[in-house]
Coordinates of C-alpha atoms and ligand atoms in Angstrom, one line a residue:
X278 CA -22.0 -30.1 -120.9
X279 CA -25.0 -31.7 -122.7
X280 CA -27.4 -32.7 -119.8
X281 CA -29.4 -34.8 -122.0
X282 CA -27.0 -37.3 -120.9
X283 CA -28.8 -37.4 -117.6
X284 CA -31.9 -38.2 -119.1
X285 CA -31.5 -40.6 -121.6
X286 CA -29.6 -42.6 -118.6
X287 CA -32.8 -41.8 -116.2
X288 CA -34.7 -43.6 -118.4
X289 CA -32.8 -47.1 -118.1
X290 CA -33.0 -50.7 -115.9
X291 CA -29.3 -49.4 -115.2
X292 CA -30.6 -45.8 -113.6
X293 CA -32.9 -48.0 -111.2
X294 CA -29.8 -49.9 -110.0
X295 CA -27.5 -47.0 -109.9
X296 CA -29.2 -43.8 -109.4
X297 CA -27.2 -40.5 -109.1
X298 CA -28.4 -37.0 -108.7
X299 CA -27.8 -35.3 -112.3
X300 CA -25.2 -32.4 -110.8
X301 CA -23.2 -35.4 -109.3
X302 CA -23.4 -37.3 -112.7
X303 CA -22.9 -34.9 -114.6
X304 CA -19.5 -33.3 -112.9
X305 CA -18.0 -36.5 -112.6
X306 CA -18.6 -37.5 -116.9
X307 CA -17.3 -34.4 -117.1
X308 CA -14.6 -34.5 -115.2
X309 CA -15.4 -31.0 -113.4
X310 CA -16.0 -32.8 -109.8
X311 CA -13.5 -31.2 -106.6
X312 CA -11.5 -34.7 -107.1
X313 CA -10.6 -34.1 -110.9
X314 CA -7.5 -32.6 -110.1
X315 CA -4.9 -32.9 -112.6
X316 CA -6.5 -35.2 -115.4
X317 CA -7.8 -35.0 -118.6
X318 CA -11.6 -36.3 -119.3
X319 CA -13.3 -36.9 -123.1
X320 CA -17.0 -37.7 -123.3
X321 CA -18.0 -38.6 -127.1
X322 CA -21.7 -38.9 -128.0
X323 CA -23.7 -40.9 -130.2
X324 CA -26.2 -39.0 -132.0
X325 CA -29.0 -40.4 -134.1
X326 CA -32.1 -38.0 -135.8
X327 CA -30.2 -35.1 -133.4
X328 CA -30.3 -37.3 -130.0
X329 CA -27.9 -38.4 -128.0
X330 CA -28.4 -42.2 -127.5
X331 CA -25.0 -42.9 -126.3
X332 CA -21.9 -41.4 -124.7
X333 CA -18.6 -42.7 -123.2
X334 CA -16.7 -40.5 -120.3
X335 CA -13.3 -41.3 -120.9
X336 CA -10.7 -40.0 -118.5
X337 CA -6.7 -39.7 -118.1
X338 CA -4.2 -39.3 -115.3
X339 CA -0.4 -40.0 -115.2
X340 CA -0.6 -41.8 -118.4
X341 CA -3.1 -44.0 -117.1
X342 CA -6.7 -44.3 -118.8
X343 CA -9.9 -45.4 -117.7
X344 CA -13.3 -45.8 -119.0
X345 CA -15.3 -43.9 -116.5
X346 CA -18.8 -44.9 -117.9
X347 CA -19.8 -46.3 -121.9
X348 CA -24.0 -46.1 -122.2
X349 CA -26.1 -46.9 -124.6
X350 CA -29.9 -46.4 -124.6
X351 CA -32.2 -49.4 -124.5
X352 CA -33.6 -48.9 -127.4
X353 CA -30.3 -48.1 -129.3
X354 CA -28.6 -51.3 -128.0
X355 CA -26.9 -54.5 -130.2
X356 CA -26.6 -52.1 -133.4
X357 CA -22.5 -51.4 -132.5
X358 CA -23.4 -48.2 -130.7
X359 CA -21.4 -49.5 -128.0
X360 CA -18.2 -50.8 -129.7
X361 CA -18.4 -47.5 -131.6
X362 CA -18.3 -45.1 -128.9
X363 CA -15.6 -47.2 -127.2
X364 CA -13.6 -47.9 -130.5
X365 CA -13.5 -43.6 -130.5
X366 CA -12.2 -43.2 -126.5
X367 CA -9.7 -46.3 -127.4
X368 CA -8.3 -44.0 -130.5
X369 CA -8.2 -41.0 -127.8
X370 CA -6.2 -43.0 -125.5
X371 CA -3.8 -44.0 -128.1
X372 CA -3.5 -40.2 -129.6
X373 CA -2.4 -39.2 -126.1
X374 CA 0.2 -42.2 -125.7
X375 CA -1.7 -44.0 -123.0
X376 CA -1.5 -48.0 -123.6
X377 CA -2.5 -48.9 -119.7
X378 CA -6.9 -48.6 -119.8
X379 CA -8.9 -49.8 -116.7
X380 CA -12.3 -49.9 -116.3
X381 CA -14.6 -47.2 -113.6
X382 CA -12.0 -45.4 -111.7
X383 CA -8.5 -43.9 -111.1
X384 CA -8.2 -41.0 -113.3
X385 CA -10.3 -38.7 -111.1
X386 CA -13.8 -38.7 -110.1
X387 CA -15.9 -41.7 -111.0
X388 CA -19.0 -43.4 -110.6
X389 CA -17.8 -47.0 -109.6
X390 CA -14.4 -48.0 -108.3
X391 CA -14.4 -50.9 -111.1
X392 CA -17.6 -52.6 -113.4
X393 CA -20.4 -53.6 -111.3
X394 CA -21.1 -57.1 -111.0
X395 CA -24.9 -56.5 -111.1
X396 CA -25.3 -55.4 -114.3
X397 CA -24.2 -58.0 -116.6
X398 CA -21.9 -56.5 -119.1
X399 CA -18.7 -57.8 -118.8
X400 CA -19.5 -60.6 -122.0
X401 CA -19.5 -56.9 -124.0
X402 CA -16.1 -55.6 -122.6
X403 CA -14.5 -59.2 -122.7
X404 CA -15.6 -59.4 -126.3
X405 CA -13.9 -56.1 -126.7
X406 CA -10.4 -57.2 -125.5
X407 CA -10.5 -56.4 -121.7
X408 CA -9.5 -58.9 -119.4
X409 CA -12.0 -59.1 -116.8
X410 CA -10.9 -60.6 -113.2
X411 CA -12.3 -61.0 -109.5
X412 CA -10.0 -59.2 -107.3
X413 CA -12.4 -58.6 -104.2
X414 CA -13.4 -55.7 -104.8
X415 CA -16.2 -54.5 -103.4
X416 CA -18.1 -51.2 -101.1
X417 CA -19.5 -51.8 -97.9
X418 CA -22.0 -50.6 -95.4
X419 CA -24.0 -50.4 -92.4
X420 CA -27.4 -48.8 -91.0
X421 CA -25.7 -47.5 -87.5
X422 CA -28.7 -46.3 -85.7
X423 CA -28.8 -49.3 -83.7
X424 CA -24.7 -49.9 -83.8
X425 CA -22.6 -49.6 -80.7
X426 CA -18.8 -50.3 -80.7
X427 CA -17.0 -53.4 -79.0
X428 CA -15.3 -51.9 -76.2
X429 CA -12.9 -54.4 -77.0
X430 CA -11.7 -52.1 -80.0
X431 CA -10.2 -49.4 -77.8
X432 CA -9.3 -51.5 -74.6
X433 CA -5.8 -52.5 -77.1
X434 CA -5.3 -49.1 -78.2
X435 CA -5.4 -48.2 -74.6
X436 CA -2.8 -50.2 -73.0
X437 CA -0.2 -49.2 -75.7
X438 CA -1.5 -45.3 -75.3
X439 CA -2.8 -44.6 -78.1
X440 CA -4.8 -42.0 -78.4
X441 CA -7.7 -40.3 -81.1
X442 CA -8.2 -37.0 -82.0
X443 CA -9.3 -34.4 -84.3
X444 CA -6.3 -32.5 -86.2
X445 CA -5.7 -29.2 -84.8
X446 CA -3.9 -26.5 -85.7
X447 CA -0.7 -27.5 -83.9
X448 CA -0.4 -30.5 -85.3
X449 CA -1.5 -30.1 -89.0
X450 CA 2.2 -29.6 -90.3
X451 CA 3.0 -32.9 -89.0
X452 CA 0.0 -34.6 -90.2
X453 CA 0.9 -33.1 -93.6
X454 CA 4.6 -34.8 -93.2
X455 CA 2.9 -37.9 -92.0
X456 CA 1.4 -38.3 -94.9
X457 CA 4.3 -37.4 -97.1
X458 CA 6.4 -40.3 -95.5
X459 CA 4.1 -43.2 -95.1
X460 CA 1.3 -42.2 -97.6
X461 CA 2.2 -40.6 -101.0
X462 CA -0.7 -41.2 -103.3
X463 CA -2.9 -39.1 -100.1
X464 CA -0.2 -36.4 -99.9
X465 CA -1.8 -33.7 -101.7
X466 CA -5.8 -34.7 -100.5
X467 CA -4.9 -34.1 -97.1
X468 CA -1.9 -31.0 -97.7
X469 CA -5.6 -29.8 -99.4
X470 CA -7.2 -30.1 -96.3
X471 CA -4.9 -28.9 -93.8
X472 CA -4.4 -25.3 -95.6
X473 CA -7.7 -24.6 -95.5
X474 CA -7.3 -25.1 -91.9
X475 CA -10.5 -28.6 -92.1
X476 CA -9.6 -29.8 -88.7
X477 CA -12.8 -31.5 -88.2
X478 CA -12.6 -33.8 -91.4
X479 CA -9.4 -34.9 -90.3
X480 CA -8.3 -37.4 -87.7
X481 CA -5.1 -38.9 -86.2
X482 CA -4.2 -41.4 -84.2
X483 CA -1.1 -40.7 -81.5
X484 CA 1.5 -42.3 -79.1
X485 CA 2.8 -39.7 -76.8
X486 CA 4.4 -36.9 -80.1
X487 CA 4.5 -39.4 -82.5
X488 CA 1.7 -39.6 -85.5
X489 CA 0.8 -43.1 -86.7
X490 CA -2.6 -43.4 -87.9
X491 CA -5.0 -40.7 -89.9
X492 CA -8.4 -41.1 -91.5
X493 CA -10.8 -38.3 -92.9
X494 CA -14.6 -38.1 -92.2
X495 CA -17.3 -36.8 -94.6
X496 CA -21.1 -36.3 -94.4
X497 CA -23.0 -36.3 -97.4
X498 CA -22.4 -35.8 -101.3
X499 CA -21.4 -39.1 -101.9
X500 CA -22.5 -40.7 -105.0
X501 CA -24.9 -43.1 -103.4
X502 CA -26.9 -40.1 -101.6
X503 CA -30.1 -41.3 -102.7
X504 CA -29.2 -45.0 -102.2
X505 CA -28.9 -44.3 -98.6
X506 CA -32.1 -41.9 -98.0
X507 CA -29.8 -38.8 -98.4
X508 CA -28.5 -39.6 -94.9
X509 CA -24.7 -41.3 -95.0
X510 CA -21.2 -40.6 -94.2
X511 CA -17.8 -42.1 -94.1
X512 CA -14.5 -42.6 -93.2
X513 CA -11.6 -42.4 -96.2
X514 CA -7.9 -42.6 -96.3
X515 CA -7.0 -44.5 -93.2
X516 CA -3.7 -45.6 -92.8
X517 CA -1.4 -46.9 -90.1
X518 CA 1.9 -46.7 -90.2
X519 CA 3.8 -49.5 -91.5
X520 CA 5.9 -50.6 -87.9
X521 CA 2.6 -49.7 -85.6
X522 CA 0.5 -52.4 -87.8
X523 CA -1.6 -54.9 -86.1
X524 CA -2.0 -53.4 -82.9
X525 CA -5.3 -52.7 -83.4
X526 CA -5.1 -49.0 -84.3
X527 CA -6.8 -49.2 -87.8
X528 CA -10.3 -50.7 -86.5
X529 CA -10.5 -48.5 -83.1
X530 CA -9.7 -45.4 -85.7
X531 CA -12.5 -46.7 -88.2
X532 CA -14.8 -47.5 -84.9
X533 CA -13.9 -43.2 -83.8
X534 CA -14.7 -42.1 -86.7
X535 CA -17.8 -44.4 -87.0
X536 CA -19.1 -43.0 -83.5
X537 CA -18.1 -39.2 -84.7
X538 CA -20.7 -40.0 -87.9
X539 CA -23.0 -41.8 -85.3
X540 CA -23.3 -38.4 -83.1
X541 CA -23.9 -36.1 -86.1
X542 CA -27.4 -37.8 -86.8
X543 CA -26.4 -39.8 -89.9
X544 CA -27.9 -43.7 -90.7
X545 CA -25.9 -45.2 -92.6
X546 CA -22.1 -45.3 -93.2
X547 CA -20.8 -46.4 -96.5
X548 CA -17.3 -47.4 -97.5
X549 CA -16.3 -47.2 -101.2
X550 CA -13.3 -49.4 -102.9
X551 CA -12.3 -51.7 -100.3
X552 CA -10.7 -54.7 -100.2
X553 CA -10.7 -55.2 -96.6
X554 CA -14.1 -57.4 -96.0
X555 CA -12.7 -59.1 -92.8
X556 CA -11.5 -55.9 -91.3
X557 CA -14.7 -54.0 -91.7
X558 CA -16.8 -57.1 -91.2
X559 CA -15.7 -56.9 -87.1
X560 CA -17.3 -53.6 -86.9
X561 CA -20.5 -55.4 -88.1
X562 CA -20.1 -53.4 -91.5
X563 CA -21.5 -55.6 -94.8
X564 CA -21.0 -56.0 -98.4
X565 CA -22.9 -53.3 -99.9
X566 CA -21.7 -54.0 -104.0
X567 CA -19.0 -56.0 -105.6
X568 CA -17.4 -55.2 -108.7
X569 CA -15.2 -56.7 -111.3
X570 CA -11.5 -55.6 -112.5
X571 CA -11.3 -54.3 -115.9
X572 CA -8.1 -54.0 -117.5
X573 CA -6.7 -53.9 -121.4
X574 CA -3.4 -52.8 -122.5
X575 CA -3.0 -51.2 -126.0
X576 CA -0.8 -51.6 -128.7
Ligands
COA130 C1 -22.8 -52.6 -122.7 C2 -23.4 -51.6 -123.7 C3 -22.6 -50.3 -123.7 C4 -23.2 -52.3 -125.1 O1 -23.6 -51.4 -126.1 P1 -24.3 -51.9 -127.4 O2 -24.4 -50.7 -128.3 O3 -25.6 -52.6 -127.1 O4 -23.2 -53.0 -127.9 P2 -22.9 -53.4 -129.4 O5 -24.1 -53.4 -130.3 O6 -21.8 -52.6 -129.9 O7 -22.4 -54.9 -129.1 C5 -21.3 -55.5 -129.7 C6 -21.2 -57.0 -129.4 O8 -21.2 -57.1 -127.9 C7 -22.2 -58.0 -127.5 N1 -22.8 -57.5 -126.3 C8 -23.5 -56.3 -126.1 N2 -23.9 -56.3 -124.8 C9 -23.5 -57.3 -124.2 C10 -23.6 -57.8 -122.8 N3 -24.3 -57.2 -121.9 N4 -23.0 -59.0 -122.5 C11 -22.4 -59.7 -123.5 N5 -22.2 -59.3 -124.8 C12 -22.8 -58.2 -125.1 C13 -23.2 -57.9 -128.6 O9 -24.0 -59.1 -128.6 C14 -22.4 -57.8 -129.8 O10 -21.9 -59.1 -130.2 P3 -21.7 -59.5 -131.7 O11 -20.7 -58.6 -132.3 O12 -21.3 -61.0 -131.6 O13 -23.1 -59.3 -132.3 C15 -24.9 -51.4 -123.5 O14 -25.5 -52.6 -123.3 C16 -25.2 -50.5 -122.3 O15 -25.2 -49.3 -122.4 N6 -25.4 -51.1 -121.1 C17 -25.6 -50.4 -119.9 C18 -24.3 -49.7 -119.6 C19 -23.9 -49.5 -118.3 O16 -24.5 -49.9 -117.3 N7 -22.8 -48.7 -118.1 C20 -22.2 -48.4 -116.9 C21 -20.9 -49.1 -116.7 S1 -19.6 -48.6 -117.8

């Protein structure tokens, strides 16, 4: 791990935008992070007079490549640095028979869920060959000291019985199957969780013994720590089964879970990779970031 990395990235406009702690930044380039789990990550460097003044994180996952992060130092850019170091990931791709490359995330830990809108370099991967599209994506937020919920959120739940709790010990294997049946891709995250018996990051949603909502809750570590004043949390993985959809079960879950954040102290509560503005927008939550979709398939 060369954590001169860190530094010559500290040193940027970019940094100022996008600051991470260097044990964060440096375990997700490097693919060492809890959520590299079954992937394979590649960082090549740049070096000029023995300095680093570049390096691409490149990662892959079910034969599926992405470009976690491509930097080049201010004073090192519009010399082909940039193309270079990308050129070399794009061979390493096509050495391990991956043809399907996205841009910032899906291959494991990674820094931003596509490529930021806010820092102008999408003429440089368009140039490249990528297509770049507006899909919505985007992460949100909100400062919840002063939030309260709508009581109107739980008064639907109510009437059909629904009703929110922490998973337990009793109901774990269930939760487990849940997941298996309605939610694949989350199948092992939350099998992870239940074996090591963390009950309090994970929530469900009932009616009488049958399971049709869970969501996990975190505190802390999240990328953006020192974004948000080292003092934010979140919800993650929520999902409703398919036939108990539009009842209203989703929002009074995220509005729990919000309240459960609320009561630990936190300020602010941020949502990463979403699609789902006008869902999040009626619990007064905001655009936070919006990113671009990067994609480029290789022959
Ligand atoms: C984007 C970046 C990697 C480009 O690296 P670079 O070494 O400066 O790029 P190159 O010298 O190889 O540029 C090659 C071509 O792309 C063009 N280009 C470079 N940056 C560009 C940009 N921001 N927008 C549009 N075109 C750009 C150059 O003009 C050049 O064009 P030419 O061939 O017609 O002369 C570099 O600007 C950088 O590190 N930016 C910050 C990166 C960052 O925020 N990364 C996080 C998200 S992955």
């Amino acid at each position: 791990m060369d954590t001169s990395l860190f530094e010559i990235y500290k040193q940027s406009h970019e940094y100022t935008l996008w600051p991470l702690k260097e044990d964060k930044f440096l375990s997700i380039l490097y693919g060492t992070d809890s959520s590299d789990i079954n992937n394979q990550t590649k960082v090549f460097t740049h070096i000029e007079s023995n300095n680093p003044v570049g390096f691409v994180s490149a990662k892959i996952k079910d034969s599926k490549g992405v470009i976690v992060f491509l930097f080049v130092s201010p004073e090192s850019r519009l010399k082909g640095v940039g193309t270079s170091l990308l050129k070399q990931s794009l061979e390493w791709f096509k050495q391990n028979d991956v043809h399907e490359i996205a841009l910032g995330a899906k291959a494991g830990s990674y820094i931003f869920p596509g490529l930021p809108k806010n820092l102008g370099i999408e003429g440089f991967f368009k140039k490249n060959g990528f297509e770049i599209s507006d899909d919505g994506l985007v992460d949100m937020y909100q400062d919840i000291t002063n939030w309260d919920v709508p009581q109107s959120v739980f008064d639907s739940v109510e009437s059909e019985n629904v009703k929110i709790n922490f998973s337990n010990e009793k109901v774990a294997k269930d939760i487990v199957e849940f997941t298996k049946n309605n939610f694949p891709n989350w199948y092992d995250n939350y099998k992870f969780d239940m074996e090591r018996k963390k009950y309090e990051k994970v929530f469900y949603a009932s009616i009488g013994d049958e399971i049709v909502g869970i969501s996990k809750l975190w505190v802390g570590d999240c990328v953006w720590d020192l974004l948000f004043e080292n003092n934010v949390g979140g919800g993650g993985a929520l999902g409703v089964s398919e036939k108990h959809r539009g009842k209203g079960i989703g929002l009074a879950m995220k509005a729990w879970g919000t309240i459960k954040i609320k009561e630990k102290g936190i300020k602010y509560v941020w949502i990463g990779w979403t699609y789902a503005v006008d869902f999040y927008k009626k619990l007064g939550f905001k655009v936070w970031r919006e990113y671009y979709k990067g994609k480029l398939m290789l022959k």
